[in-house]
Tab-separated table of C-alpha atoms in Angstrom:
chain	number	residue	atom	x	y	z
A	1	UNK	CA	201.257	127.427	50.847
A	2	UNK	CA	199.759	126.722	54.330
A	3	UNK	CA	202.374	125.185	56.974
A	4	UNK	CA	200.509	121.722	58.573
A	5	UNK	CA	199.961	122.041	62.193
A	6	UNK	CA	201.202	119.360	64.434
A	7	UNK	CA	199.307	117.994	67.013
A	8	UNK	CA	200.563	119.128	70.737
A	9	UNK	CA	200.980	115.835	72.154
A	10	UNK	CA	200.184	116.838	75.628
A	11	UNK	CA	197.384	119.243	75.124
A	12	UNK	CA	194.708	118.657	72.862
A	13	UNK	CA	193.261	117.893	69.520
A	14	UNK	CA	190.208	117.081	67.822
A	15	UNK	CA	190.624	116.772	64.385
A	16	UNK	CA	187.934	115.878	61.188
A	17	UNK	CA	188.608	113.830	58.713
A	18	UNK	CA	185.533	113.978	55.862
A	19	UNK	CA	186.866	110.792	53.195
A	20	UNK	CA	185.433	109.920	49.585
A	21	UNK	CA	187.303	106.400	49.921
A	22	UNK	CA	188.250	103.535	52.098
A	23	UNK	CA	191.888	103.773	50.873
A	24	UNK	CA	192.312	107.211	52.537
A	25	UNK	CA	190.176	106.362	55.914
A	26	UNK	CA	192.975	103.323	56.200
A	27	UNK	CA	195.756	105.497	55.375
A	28	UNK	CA	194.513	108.620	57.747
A	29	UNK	CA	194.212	105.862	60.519
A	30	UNK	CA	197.473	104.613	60.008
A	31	UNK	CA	198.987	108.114	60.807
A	32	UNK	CA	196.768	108.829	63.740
A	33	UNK	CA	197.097	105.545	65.368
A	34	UNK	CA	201.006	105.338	64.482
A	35	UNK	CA	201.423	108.947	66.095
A	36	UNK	CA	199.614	107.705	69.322
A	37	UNK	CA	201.478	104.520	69.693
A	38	UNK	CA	205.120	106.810	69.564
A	39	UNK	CA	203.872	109.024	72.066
A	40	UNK	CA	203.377	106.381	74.546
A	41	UNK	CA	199.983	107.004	74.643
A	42	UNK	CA	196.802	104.803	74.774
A	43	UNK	CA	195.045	104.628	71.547
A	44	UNK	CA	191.538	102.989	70.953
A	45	UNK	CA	189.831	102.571	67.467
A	46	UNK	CA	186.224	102.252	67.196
A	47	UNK	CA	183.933	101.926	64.142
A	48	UNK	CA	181.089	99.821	63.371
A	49	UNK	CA	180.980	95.897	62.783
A	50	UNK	CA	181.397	95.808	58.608
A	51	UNK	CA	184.174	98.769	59.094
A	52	UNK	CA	186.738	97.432	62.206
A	53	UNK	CA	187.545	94.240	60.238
A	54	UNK	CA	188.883	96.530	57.019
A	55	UNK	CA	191.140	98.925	59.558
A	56	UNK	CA	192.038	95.911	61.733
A	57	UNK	CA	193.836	94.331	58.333
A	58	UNK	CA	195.724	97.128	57.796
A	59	UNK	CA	197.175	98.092	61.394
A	60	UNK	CA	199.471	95.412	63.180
A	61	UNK	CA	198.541	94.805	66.870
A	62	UNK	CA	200.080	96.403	69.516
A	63	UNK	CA	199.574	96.269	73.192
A	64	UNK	CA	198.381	100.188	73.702
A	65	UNK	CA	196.060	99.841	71.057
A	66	UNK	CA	192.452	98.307	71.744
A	67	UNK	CA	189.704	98.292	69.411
A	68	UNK	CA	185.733	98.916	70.130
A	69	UNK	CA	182.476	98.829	68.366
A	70	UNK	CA	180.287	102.220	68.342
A	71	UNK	CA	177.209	99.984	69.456
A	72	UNK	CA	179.143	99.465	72.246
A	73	UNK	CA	181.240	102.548	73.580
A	74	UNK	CA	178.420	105.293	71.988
A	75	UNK	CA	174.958	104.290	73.661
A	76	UNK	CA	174.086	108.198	74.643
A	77	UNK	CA	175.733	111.260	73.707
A	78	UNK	CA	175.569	112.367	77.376
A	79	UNK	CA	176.883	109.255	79.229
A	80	UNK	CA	179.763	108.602	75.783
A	81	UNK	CA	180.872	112.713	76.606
A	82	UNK	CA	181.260	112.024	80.821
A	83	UNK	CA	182.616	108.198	80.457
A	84	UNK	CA	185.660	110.034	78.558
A	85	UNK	CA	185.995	112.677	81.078
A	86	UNK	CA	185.735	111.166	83.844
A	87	UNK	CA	188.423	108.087	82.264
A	88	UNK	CA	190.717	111.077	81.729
A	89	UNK	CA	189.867	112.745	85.267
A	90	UNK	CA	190.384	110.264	87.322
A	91	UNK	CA	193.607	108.089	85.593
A	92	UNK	CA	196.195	107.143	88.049
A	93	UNK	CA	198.422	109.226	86.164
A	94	UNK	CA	198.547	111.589	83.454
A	95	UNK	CA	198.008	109.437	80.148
A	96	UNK	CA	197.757	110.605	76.767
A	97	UNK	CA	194.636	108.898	75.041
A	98	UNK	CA	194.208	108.740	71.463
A	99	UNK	CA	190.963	107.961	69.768
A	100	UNK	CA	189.935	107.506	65.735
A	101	UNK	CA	186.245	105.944	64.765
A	102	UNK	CA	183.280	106.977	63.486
A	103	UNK	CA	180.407	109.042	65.258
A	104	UNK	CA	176.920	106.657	65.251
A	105	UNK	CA	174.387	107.813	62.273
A	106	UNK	CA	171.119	107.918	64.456
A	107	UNK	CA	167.664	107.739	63.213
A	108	UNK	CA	165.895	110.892	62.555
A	109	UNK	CA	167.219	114.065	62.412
A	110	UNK	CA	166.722	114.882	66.361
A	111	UNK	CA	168.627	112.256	67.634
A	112	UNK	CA	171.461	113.075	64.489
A	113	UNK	CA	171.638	116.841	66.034
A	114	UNK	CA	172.459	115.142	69.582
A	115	UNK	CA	175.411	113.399	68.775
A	116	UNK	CA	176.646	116.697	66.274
A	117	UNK	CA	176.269	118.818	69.321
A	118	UNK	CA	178.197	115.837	71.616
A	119	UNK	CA	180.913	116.731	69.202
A	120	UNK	CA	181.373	120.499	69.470
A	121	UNK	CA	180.587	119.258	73.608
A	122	UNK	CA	183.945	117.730	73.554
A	123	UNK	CA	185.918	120.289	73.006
A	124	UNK	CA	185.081	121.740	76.381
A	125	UNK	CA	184.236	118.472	78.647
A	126	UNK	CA	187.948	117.157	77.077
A	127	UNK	CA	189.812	120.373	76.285
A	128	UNK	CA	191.838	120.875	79.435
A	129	UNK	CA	193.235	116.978	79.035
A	130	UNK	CA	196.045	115.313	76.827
A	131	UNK	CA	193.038	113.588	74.600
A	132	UNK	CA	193.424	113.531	70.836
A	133	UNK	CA	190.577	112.323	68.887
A	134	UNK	CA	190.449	111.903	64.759
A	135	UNK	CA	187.047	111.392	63.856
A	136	UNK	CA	185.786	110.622	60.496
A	137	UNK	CA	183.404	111.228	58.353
A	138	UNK	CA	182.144	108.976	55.501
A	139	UNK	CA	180.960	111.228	52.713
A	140	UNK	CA	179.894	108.529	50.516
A	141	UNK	CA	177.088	107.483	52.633
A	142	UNK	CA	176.106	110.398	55.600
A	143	UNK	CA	173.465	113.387	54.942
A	144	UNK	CA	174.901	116.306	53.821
A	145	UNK	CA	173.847	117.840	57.259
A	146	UNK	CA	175.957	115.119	59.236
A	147	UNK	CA	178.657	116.615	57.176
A	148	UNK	CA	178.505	119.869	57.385
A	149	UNK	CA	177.472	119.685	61.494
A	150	UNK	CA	181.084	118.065	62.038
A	151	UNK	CA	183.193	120.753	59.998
A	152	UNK	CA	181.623	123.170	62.516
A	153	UNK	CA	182.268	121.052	65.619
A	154	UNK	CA	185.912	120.435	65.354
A	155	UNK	CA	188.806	122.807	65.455
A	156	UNK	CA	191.582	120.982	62.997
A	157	UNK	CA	190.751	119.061	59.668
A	158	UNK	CA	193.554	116.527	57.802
A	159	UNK	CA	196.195	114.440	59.287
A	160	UNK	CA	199.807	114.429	59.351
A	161	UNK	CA	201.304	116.781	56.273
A	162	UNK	CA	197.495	117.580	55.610
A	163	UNK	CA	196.308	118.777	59.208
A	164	UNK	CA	195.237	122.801	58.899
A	165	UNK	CA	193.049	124.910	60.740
A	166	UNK	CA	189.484	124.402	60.127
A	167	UNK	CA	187.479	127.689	58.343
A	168	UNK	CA	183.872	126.283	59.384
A	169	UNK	CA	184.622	125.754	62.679
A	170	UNK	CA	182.233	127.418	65.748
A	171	UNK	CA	183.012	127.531	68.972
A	172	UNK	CA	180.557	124.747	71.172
A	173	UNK	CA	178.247	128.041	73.046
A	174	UNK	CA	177.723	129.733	69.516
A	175	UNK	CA	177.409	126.372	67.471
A	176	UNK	CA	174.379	125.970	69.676
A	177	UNK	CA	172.849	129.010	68.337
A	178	UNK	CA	173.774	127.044	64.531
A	179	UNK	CA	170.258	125.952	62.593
A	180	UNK	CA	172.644	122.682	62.324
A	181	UNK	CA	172.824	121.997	65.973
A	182	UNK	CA	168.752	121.373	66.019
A	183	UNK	CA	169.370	122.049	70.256
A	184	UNK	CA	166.227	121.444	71.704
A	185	UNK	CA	163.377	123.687	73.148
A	186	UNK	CA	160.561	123.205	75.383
A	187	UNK	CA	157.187	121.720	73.634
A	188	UNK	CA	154.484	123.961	71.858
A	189	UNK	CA	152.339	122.408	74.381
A	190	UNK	CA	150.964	124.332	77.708
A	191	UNK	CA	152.932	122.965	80.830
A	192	UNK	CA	151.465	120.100	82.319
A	193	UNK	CA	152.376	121.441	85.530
A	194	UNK	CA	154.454	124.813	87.188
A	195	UNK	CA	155.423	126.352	90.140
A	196	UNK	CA	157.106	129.940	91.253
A	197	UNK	CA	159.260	129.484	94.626
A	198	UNK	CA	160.221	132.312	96.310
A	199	UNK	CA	162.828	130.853	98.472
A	200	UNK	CA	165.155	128.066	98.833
A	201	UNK	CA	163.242	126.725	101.630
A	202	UNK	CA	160.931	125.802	99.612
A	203	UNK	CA	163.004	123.495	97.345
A	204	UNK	CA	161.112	120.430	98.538
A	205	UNK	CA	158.031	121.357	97.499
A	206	UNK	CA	159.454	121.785	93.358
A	207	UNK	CA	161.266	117.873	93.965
A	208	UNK	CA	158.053	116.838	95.262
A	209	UNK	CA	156.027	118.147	92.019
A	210	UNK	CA	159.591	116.852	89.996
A	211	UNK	CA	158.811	113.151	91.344
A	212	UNK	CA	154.798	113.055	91.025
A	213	UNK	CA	154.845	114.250	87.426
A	214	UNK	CA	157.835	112.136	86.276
A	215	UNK	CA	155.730	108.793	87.508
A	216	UNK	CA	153.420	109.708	85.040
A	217	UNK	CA	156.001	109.241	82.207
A	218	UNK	CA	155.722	105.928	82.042
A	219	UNK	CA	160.044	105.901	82.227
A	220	UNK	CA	162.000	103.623	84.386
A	221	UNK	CA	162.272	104.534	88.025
A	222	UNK	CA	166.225	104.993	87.869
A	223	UNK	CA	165.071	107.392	84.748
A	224	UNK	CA	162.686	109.544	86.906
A	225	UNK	CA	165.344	109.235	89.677
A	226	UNK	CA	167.907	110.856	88.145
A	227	UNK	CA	165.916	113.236	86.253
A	228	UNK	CA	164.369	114.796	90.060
A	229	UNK	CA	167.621	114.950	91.090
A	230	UNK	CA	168.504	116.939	87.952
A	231	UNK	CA	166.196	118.972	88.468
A	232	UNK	CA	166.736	119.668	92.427
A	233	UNK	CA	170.235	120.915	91.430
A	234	UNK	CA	169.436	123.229	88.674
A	235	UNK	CA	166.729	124.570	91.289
A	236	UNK	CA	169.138	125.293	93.671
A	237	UNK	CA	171.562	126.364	91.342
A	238	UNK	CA	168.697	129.500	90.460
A	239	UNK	CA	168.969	130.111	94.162
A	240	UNK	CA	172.546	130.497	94.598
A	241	UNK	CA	173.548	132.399	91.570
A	242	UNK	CA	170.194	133.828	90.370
A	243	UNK	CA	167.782	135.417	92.034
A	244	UNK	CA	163.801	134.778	92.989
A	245	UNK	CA	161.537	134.199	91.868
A	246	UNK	CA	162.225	130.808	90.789
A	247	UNK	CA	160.099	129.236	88.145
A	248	UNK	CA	159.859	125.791	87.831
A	249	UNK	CA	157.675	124.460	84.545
A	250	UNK	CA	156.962	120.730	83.372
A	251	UNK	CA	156.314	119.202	80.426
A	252	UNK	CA	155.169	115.324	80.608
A	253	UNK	CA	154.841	112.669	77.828
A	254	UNK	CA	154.717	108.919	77.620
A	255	UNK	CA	158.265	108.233	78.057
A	256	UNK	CA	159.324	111.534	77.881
A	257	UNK	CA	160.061	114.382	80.397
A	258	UNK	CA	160.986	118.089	80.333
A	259	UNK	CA	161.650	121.042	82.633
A	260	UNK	CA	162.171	125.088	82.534
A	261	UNK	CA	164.001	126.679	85.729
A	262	UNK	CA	163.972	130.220	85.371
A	263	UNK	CA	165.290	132.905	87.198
A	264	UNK	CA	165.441	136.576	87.175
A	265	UNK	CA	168.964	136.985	88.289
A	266	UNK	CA	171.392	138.206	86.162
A	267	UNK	CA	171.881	135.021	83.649
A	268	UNK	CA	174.514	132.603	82.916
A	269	UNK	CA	176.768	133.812	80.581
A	270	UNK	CA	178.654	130.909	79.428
A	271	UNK	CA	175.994	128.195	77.893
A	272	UNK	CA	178.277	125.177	78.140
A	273	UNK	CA	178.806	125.799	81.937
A	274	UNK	CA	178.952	122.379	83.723
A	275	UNK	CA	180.089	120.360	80.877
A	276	UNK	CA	183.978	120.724	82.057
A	277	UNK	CA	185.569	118.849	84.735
A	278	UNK	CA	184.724	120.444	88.242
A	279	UNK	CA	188.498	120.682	89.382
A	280	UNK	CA	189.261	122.636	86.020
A	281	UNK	CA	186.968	125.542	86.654
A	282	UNK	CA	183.248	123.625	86.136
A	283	UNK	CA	180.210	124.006	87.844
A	284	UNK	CA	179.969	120.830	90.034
A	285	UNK	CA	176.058	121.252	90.455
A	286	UNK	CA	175.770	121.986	86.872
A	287	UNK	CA	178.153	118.704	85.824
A	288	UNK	CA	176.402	116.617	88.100
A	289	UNK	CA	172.932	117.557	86.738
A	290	UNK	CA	174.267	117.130	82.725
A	291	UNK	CA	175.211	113.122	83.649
A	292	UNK	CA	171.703	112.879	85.380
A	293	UNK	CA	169.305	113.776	82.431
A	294	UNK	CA	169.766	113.312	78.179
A	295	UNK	CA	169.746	117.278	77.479
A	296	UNK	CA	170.617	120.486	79.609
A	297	UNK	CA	170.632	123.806	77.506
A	298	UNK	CA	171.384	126.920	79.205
A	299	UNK	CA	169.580	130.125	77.833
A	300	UNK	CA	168.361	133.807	78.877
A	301	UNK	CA	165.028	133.538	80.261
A	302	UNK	CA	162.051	135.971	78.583
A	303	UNK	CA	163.063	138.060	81.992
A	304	UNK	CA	166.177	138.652	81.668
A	305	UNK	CA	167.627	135.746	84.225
A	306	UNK	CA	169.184	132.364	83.288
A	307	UNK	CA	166.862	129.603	81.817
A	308	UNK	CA	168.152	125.933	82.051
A	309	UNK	CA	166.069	123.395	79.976
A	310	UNK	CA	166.229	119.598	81.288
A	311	UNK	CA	164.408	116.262	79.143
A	312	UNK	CA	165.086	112.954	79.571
A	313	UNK	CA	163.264	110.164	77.474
C-alpha cells in the first residue's frame, strides 16, 4: 500500500481534490483548513455564493481564517496568479498561507483553458513560497475537460491519510504543449500591421506603431496602456537576450489586441520564464510584461529565435 505524503508546512503544496459529494468536499475542508489553523498559518476559503454558506456551517470561526467569494478574489487569471505572489512577496514576514475553494467555471471553452493553465501557472509564480492551496473539483457538475485539465495541473491529489502523488500530473512548460491547455496562438488572419527593427534604437518607433494600432481596439485607455508597455518590454527583451532582427507583428480587433516579437537569437528555453518572483531567479522584464497584458506565451520562432505572443481583450 502507498504511504500518504504530508504536506511540508514551510515549502509548498498544491493539492486536487476531484469530489462526487458535498459530504466529502466538507470533510476534505475540514482537514485542510484544520491543518492550516495548527500551523499558525493564514488560511482563506473561497467558493461561490450557494457553496460558502454549506462549508461555513461546518467549520467554527477562527481569527486566521477569512472567507471570500470567487466573483470576488478570481476576476482574471493573470491579475488572481500576481495578487497571490506579490501578497506572499512582499509580507512583512514570512507567513504560511493556506487556501481551499473552487476555481471559476468560465463561459466557453477559451476562457475555461485560461484559468486550467492559471493552475499549472501556480506552481511556478508560488512554488518558491510557504503557500498551500487545496483546490477542488466538483465532478457532479464540471465538463469532463475541467476535470481532467486540473489532474494535470497539480502535483498532489487527496488530503490527510489520502494525499499521494498525482500520475496525470505535467509539469506547467510541457502542460502548455497539452491539447487540454487550449494556450493561445496568433489569428488565421494577415497582420493588421508589422515591423522588423534592426536595433534597439529604434524601439520607439515599434511603441509608436504599439499605441496607434491599440486605439483602434476600441479597449479602455488603461487597457491599451498597459498592453504598449507590454509590448515595449518584450521588445527590448529580443534585444538584450536575442538577437536582430526584431520582428514586431499586430493583430487588431474590436476589443481585442495581439502581438508576435520575434527574434533570431538563440530562443528562450524555459516557456514559463517571468511568471516567478524576480528576487527568486525571474525575469523582471518578463514578470512585469505578464501583469500588463491577459496572455504571454513564450515559443520558438519559425527562425529558430524566441517568439513571445501578447493579447489583451
Amino acid at each position: 500500500m502507498t504511504q500518504p505524503l504530508g504536506i511540508d508546512r514551510d515549502s509548498y503544496s498544491h493539492d486536487l481534490l476531484v469530489h462526487d459529494t458535498d459530504e466529502e468536499l466538507v470533510r476534505a475542508t475540514q482537514d485542510f483548513v484544520a491543518e492550516g489553523l495548527d500551523s499558525g498559518g493564514q488560511v482563506l476559503v473561497h467558493s461561490s455564493r450557494e457553496r460558502v454558506p454549506l462549508l461555513q456551517d461546518a467549520l467554527r470561526p477562527h481569527p486566521r481564517l477569512t472567507w471570500g467569494y470567487d466573483e470576488d478574489l478570481y476576476q482574471s487569471p493573470t491579475a488572481t496568479l500576481f495578487a497571490y505572489q506579490r501578497q506572499l512577496a512582499l509580507a512583512p514576514e514570512p507567513t504560511q498561507v493556506w487556501v481551499t475553494g473552487t476555481v471559476p467555471l468560465a463561459q466557453g471553452r477559451a476562457a475555461q483553458a485560461a484559468w486550467s493553465r492559471y493552475e499549472s501557472m501556480v506552481n511556478v509564480a508560488l512554488g518558491s513560497f510557504a503557500f498551500h492551496a487545496l483546490c477542488t473539483y466538483d465532478a457532479r457538475t464540471l465538463p469532463g475537460h475541467v476535470v481532467e485539465a486540473a489532474r494535470a495541473a497539480h502535483p498532489h491529489q487527496g488530503v490527510g491519510p489520502l494525499r499521494q502523488e498525482n500520475p496525470d500530473y505535467e509539469p506547467p512548460g510541457a502542460f502548455l504543449a497539452n491539447p487540454l491547455a487550449f494556450t493561445p496562438g496568433v489569428p488565421d488572419t494577415a497582420p493588421t500591421a508589422d515591423l522588423v527593427l534592426g536595433d534597439l534604437r529604434e524601439l520607439h518607433l515599434a511603441r509608436s506603431l504599439v499605441a496607434r494600432e491599440a486605439r483602434a481596439s476600441g479597449l479602455p485607455s488603461e487597457a491599451r496602456g498597459d498592453f504598449v508597455s507590454a509590448a515595449h518590454e518584450v521588445l527590448a527583451n529580443a534585444f538584450r537576450h536575442g538577437a536582430p532582427p526584431v520582428k514586431l507583428e499586430m493583430w487588431v480587433g474590436q476589443g481585442r489586441l495581439t502581438a508576435r516579437v520575434t527574434d533570431r537569437g538563440p530562443g528562450l528555453a524555459d516557456p514559463m520564464s517571468g511568471v516567478g518572483y524576480p528576487d527568486r531567479g525571474g525575469s523582471v522584464g518578463l514578470w512585469a510584461a505578464r501583469q500588463m497584458c491577459e496572455e504571454l506565451v513564450i515559443g520558438t520562432s519559425p527562425g529558430g529565435g524566441c517568439s513571445v505572443l501578447l493579447s489583451t481583450g
